[in-house]
Tab-separated table of C-alpha atoms and ligand atoms in Angstrom:
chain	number	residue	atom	x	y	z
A	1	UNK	CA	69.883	90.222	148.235
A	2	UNK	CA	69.382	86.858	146.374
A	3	UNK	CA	65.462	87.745	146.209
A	4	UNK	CA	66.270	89.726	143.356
A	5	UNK	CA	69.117	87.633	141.534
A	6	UNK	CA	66.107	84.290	141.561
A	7	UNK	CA	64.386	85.014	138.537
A	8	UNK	CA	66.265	85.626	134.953
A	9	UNK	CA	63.606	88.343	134.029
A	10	UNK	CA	64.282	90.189	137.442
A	11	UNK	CA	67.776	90.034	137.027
A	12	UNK	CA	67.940	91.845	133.249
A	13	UNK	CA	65.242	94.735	135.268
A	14	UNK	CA	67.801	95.156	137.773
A	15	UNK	CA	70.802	95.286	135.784
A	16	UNK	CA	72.380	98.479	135.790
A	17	UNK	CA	74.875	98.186	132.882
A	18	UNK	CA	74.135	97.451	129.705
A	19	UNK	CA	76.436	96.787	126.311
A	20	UNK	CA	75.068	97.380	122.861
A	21	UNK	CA	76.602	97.490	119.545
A	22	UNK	CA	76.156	101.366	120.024
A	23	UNK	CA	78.902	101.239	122.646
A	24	UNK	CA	81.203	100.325	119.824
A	25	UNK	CA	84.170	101.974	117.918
A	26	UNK	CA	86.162	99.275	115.571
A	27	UNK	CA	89.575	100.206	114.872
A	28	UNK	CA	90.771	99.769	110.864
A	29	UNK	CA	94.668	99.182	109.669
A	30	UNK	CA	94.697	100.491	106.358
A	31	UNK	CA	97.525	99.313	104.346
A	32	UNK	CA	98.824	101.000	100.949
A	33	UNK	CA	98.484	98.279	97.891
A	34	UNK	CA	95.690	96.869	95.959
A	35	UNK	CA	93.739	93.996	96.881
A	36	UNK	CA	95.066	92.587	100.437
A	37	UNK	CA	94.416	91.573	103.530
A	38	UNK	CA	97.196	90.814	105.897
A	39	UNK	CA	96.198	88.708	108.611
A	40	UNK	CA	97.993	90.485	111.719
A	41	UNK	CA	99.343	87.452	113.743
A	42	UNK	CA	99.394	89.227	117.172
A	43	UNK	CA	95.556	90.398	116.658
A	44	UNK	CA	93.746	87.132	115.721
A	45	UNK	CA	91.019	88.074	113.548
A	46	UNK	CA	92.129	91.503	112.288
A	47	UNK	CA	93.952	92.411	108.898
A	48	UNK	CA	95.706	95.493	107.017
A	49	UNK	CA	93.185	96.569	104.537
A	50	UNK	CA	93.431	97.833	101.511
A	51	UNK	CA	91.530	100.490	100.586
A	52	UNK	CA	90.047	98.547	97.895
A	53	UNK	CA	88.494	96.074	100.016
A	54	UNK	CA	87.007	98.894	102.485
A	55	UNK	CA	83.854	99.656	100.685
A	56	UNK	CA	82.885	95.865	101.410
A	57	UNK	CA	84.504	95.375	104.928
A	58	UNK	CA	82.372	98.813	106.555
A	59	UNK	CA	78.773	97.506	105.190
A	60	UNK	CA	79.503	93.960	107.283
A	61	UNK	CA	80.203	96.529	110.485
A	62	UNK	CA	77.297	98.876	109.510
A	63	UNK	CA	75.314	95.772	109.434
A	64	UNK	CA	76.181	94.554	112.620
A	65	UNK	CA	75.234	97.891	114.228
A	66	UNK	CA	78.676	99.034	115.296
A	67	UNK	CA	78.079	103.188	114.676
A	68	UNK	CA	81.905	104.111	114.177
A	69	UNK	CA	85.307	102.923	112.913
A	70	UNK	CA	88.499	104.399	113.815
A	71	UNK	CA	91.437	104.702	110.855
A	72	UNK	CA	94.851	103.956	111.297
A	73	UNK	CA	96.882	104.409	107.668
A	74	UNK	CA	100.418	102.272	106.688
A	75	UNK	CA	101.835	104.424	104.199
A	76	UNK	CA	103.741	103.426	101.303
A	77	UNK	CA	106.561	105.758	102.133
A	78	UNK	CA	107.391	107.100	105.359
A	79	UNK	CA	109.893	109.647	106.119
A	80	UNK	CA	111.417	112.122	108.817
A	81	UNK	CA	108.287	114.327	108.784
A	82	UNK	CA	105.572	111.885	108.235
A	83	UNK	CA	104.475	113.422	105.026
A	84	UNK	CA	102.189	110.801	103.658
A	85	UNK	CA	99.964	111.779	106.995
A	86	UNK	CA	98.933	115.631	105.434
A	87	UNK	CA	98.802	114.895	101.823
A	88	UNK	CA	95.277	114.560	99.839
A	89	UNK	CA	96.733	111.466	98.212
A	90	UNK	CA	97.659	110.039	101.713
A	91	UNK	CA	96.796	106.581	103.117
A	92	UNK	CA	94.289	108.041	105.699
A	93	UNK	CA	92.588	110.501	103.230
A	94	UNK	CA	92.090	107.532	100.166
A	95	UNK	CA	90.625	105.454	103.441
A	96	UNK	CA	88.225	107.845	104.067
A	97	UNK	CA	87.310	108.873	100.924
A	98	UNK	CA	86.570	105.456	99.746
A	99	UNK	CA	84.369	104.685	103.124
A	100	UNK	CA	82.834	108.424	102.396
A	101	UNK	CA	81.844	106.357	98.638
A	102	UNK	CA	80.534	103.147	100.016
A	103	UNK	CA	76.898	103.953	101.079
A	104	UNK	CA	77.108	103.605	104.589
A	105	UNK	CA	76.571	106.474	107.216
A	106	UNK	CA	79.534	104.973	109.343
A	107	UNK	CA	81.382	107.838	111.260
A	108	UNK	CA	84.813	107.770	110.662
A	109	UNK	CA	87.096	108.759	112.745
A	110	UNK	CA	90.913	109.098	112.221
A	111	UNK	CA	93.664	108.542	114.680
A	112	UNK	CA	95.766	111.990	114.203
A	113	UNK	CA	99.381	111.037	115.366
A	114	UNK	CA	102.557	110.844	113.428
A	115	UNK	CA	104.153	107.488	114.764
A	116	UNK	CA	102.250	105.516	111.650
A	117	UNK	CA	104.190	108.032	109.078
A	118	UNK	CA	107.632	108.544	110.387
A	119	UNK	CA	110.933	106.448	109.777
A	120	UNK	CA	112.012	106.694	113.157
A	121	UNK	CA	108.280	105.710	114.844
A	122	UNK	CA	108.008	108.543	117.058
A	123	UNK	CA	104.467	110.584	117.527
A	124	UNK	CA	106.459	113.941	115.520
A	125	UNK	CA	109.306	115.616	114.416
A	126	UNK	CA	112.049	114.792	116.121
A	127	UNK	CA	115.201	117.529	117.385
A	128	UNK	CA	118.538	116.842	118.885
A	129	UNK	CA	118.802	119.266	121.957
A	130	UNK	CA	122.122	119.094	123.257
A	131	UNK	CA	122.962	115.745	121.578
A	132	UNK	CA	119.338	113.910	123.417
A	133	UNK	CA	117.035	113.043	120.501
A	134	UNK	CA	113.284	114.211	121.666
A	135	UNK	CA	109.776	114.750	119.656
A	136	UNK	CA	109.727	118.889	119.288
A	137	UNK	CA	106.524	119.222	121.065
A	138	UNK	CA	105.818	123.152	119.099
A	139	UNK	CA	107.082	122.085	115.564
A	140	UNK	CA	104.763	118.838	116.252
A	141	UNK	CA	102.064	120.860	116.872
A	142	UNK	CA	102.082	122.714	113.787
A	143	UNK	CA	101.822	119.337	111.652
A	144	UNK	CA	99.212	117.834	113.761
A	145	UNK	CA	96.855	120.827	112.962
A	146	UNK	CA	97.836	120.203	109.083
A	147	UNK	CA	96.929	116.285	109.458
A	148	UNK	CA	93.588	116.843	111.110
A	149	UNK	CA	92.672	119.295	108.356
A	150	UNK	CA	94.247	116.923	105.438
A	151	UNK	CA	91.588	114.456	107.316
A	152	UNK	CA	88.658	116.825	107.503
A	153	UNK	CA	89.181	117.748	104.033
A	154	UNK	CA	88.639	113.795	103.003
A	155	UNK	CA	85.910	113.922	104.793
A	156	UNK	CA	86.327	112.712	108.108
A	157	UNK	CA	83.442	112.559	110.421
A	158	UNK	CA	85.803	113.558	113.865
A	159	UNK	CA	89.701	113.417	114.822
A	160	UNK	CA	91.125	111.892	117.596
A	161	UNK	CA	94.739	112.789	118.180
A	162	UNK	CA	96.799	110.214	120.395
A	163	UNK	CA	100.207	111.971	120.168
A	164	UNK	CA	100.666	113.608	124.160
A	165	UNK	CA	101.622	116.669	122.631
A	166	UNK	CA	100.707	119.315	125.022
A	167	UNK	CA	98.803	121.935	123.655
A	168	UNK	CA	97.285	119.288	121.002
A	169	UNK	CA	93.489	119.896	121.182
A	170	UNK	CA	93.940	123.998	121.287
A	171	UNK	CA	96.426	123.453	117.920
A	172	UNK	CA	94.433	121.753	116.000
A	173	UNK	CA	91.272	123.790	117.038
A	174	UNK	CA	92.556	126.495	115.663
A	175	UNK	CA	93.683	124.956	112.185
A	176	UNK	CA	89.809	123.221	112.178
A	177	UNK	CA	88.368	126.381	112.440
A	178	UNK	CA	90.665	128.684	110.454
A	179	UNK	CA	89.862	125.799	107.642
A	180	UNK	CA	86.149	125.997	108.115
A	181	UNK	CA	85.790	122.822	110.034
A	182	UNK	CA	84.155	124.652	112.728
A	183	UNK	CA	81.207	121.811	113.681
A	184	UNK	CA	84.045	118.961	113.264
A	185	UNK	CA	84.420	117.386	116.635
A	186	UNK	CA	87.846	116.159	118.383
A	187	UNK	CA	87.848	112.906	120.525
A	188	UNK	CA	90.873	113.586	122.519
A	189	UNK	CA	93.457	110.782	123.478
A	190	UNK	CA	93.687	112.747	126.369
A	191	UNK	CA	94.865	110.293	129.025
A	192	UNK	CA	97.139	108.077	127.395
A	193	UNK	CA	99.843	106.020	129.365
A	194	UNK	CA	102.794	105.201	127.827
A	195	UNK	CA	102.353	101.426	128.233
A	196	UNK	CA	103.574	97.634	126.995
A	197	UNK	CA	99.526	97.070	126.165
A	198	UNK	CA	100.423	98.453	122.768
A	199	UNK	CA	102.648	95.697	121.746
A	200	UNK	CA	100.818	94.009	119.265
A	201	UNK	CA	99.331	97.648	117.581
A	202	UNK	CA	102.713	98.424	117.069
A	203	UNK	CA	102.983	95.108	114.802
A	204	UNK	CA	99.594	95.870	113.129
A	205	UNK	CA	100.534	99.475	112.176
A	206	UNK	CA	104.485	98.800	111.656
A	207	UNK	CA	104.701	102.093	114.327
A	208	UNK	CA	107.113	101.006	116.760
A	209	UNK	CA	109.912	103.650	117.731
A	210	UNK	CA	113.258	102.730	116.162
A	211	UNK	CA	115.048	104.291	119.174
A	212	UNK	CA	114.309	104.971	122.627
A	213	UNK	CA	110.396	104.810	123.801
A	214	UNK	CA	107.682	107.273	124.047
A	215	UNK	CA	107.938	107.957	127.932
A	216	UNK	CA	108.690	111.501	127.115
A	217	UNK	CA	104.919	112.085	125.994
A	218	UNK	CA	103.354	109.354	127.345
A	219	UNK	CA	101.743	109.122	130.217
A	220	UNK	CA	104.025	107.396	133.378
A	221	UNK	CA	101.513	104.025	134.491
A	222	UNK	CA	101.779	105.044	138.219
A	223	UNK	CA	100.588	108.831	137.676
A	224	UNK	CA	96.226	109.356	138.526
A	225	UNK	CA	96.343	112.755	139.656
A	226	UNK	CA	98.119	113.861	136.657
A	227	UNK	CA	95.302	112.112	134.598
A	228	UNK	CA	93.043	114.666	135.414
A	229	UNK	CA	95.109	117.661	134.984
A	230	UNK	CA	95.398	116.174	131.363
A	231	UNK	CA	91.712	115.475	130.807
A	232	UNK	CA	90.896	119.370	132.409
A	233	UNK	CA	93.721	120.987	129.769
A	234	UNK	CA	92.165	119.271	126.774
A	235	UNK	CA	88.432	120.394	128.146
A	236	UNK	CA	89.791	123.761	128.370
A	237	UNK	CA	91.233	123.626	124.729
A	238	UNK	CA	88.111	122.732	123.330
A	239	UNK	CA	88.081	118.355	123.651
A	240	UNK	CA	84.606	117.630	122.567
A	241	UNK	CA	84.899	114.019	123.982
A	242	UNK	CA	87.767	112.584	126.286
A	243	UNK	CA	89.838	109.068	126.419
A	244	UNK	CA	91.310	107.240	128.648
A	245	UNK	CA	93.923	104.356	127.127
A	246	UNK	CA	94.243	101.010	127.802
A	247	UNK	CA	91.032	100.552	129.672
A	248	UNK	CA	91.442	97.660	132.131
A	249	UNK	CA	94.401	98.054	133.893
A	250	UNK	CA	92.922	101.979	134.069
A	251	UNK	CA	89.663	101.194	135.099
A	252	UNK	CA	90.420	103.353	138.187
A	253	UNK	CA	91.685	106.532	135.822
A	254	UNK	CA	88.306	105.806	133.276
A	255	UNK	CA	85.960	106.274	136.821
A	256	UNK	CA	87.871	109.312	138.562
A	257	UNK	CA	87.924	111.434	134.549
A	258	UNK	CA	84.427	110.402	134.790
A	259	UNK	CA	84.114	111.481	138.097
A	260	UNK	CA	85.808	115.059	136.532
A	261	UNK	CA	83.924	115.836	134.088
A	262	UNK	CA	80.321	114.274	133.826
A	263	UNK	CA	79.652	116.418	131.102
A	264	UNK	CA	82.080	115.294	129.069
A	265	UNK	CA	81.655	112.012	127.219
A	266	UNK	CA	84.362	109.236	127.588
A	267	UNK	CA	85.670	106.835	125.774
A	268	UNK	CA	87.976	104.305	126.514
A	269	UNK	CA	90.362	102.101	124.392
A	270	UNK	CA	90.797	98.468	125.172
A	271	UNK	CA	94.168	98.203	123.777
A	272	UNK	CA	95.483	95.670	121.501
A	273	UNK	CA	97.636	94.059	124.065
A	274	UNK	CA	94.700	93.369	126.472
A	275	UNK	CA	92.675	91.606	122.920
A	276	UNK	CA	96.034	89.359	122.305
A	277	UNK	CA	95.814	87.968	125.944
A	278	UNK	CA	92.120	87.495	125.859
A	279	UNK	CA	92.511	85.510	122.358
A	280	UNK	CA	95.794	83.974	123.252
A	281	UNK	CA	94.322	82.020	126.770
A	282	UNK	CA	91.416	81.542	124.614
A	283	UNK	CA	92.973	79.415	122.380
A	284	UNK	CA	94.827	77.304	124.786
A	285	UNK	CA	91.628	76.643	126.102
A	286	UNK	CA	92.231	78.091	129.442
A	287	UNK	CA	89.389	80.751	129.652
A	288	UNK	CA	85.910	81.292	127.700
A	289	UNK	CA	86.856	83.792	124.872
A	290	UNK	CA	82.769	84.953	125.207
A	291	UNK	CA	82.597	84.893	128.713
A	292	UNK	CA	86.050	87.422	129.627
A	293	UNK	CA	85.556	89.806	126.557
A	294	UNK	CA	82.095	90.472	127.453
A	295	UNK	CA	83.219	90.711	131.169
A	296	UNK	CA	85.886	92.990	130.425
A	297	UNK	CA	83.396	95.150	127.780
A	298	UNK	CA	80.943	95.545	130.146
A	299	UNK	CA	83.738	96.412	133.837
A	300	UNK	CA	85.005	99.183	131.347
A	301	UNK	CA	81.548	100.696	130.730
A	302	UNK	CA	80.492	99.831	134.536
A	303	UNK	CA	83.997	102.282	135.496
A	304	UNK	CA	82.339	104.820	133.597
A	305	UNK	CA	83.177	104.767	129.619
A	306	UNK	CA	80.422	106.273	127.100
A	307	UNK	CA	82.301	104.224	124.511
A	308	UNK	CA	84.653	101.449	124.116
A	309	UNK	CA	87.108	101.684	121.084
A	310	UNK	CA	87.446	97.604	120.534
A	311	UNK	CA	88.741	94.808	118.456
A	312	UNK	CA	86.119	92.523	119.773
A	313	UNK	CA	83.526	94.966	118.649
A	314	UNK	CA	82.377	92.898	115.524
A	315	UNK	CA	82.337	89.913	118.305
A	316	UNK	CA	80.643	91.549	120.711
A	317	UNK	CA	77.933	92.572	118.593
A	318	UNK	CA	76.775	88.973	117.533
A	319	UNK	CA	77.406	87.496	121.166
A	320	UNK	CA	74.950	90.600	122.132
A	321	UNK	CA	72.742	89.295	119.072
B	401	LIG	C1	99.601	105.979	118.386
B	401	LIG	C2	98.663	104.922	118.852
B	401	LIG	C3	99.001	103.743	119.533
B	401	LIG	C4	97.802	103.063	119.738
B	401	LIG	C5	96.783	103.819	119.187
B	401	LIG	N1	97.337	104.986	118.659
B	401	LIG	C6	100.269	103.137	119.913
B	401	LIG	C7	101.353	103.835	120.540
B	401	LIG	O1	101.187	104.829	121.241
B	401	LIG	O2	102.465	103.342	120.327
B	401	LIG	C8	97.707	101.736	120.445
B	401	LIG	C9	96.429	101.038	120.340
B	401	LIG	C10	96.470	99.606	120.718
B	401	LIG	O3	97.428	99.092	121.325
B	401	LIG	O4	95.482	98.927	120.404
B	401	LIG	N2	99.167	106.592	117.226
């Protein structure tokens, strides 16, 4: 075998995965305001944006080759429903509009979900069944189909909703296409684990729930089989693309929906919890920063993602050069 790992040339003709900056989604916190950028201490490197600055911020990731950002919006106001989330004037819809404006041809996706908008941090409306407080899967439904549109309206390139509603995908279909979005496509967060990875997003987009956890929705950590009874639901609703999230402690999940559906492209998100450890070591000086993100980039493509949704994607892209 070490025949063909002798010469440096060789080894690059016999590699068999391959990262480019066209692997990469970058996710954006948008933050209501005017002029800021609030370093997020848990993500090293990564701010809230205001939507001012955005024009700016997505030609430096155009120019670095990275094909697509993902929004996430901080509203000014947030409330039981998550209204800021389906109105024109929203966080989300300015964000897009103004990255629509800026000259790039960036797709933009935006993270459909309601756990940004709400005062209480859960993924929808919430109903007290017999005194237990739970997200009303139907009535959430019914929103979700209204955000996606309030997106596609602004001009949104593709949604991705990341809520575990069941019945997601077919909902907000249906509202695309009775709203003449028919060619819009939906990246679904199809396979999405309720886990303690999220930690430091929840800091970023000031989304943590105020009571209880999202176990109801979420994905339980030990469940695979169930994985792909997700991933086959959201095909059969009409998922243009799938998603498997986090990504390394799921590499396992990201090769069997691979496995699944062939057809289907994949993405998988390397959560914000599994960038915090990375940078964290890194700055103790206990691991090469370069070395594991690349490493880790590359095992989650090997398992079988089309696409990585990263925080190291700017990174990534100038240690690729
Ligand atoms: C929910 C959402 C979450 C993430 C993306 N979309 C968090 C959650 O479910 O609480 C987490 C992403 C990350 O950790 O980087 N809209």
């Amino acid at each position: 075998m070490r025949r063909l790992r002798t010469h440096p040339r060789l080894r690059e003709m016999v590699r068999e995965t391959r990262l480019s900056p066209s692997d990469f989604i970058l996710p954006l916190f948008i933050r209501h305001g005017e002029n800021q950028r609030l370093p997020i201490s848990s993500m090293p490197g990564h701010s809230q944006l205001t939507v001012d600055l955005l024009a700016e911020e997505v030609k430096e990731i155009a120019s670095l080759g990275i094909p697509a950002v993902i929004l996430f919006g901080i509203p000014a106001e947030k409330d039981a429903v998550g209204s800021d989330a389906c109105d024109d004037q929203g966080i989300v819809a300015e964000a897009v509009r103004a990255i629509k404006a800026s000259g790039t041809d960036l797709l933009v996706i935006t993270d459909v979900c309601f756990c940004e908008f709400t005062d209480h941090g859960h993924c929808g409306i919430i109903n007290d069944r017999h005194g237990t407080l739970d997200v009303d899967n139907d009535a959430t439904l019914e929103i979700l189909a209204t955000q996606a549109v309030t997106h596609a309206r602004a001009g949104a390139d593709m949604v991705a909703p990341s809520g575990m509603m069941d019945g997601m995908v077919g909902a907000i279909r249906g509202g695309l296409d009775a709203a003449g979005f028919t060619n819009l496509p939906i990246l679904s967060y199809a396979v999405k684990y309720s886990s303690a990875f999220y930690g430091p997003f929840r800091d970023a987009a000031e989304s943590a729930p105020q009571f209880g956890d999202r176990r109801t929705y979420q994905m339980d950590p030990a469940n695979a089989g169930e994985a792909l009874r997700e991933a086959a639901l959201d095909v059969a609703e009409g998922a243009d693309l799938l998603m498997v999230k986090p990504a390394l402690a799921y590499l396992d999940i990201i090769h069997r929906v691979k496995q699944a559906h062939p057809g289907v492209p994949l993405a998988a998100y390397n959560v914000s919890g599994e960038y915090a450890m990375v940078k964290a070591a890194a700055e103790a000086g206990w691991i090469d920063e370069q070395g594991v993100a690349l490493e880790s980039l590359l095992a989650i493509k090997r398992a079988g993602a089309d696409m990585i949704l990263t925080y190291f994607a700017k990174d990534a892209c100038r240690w690729l050069g």
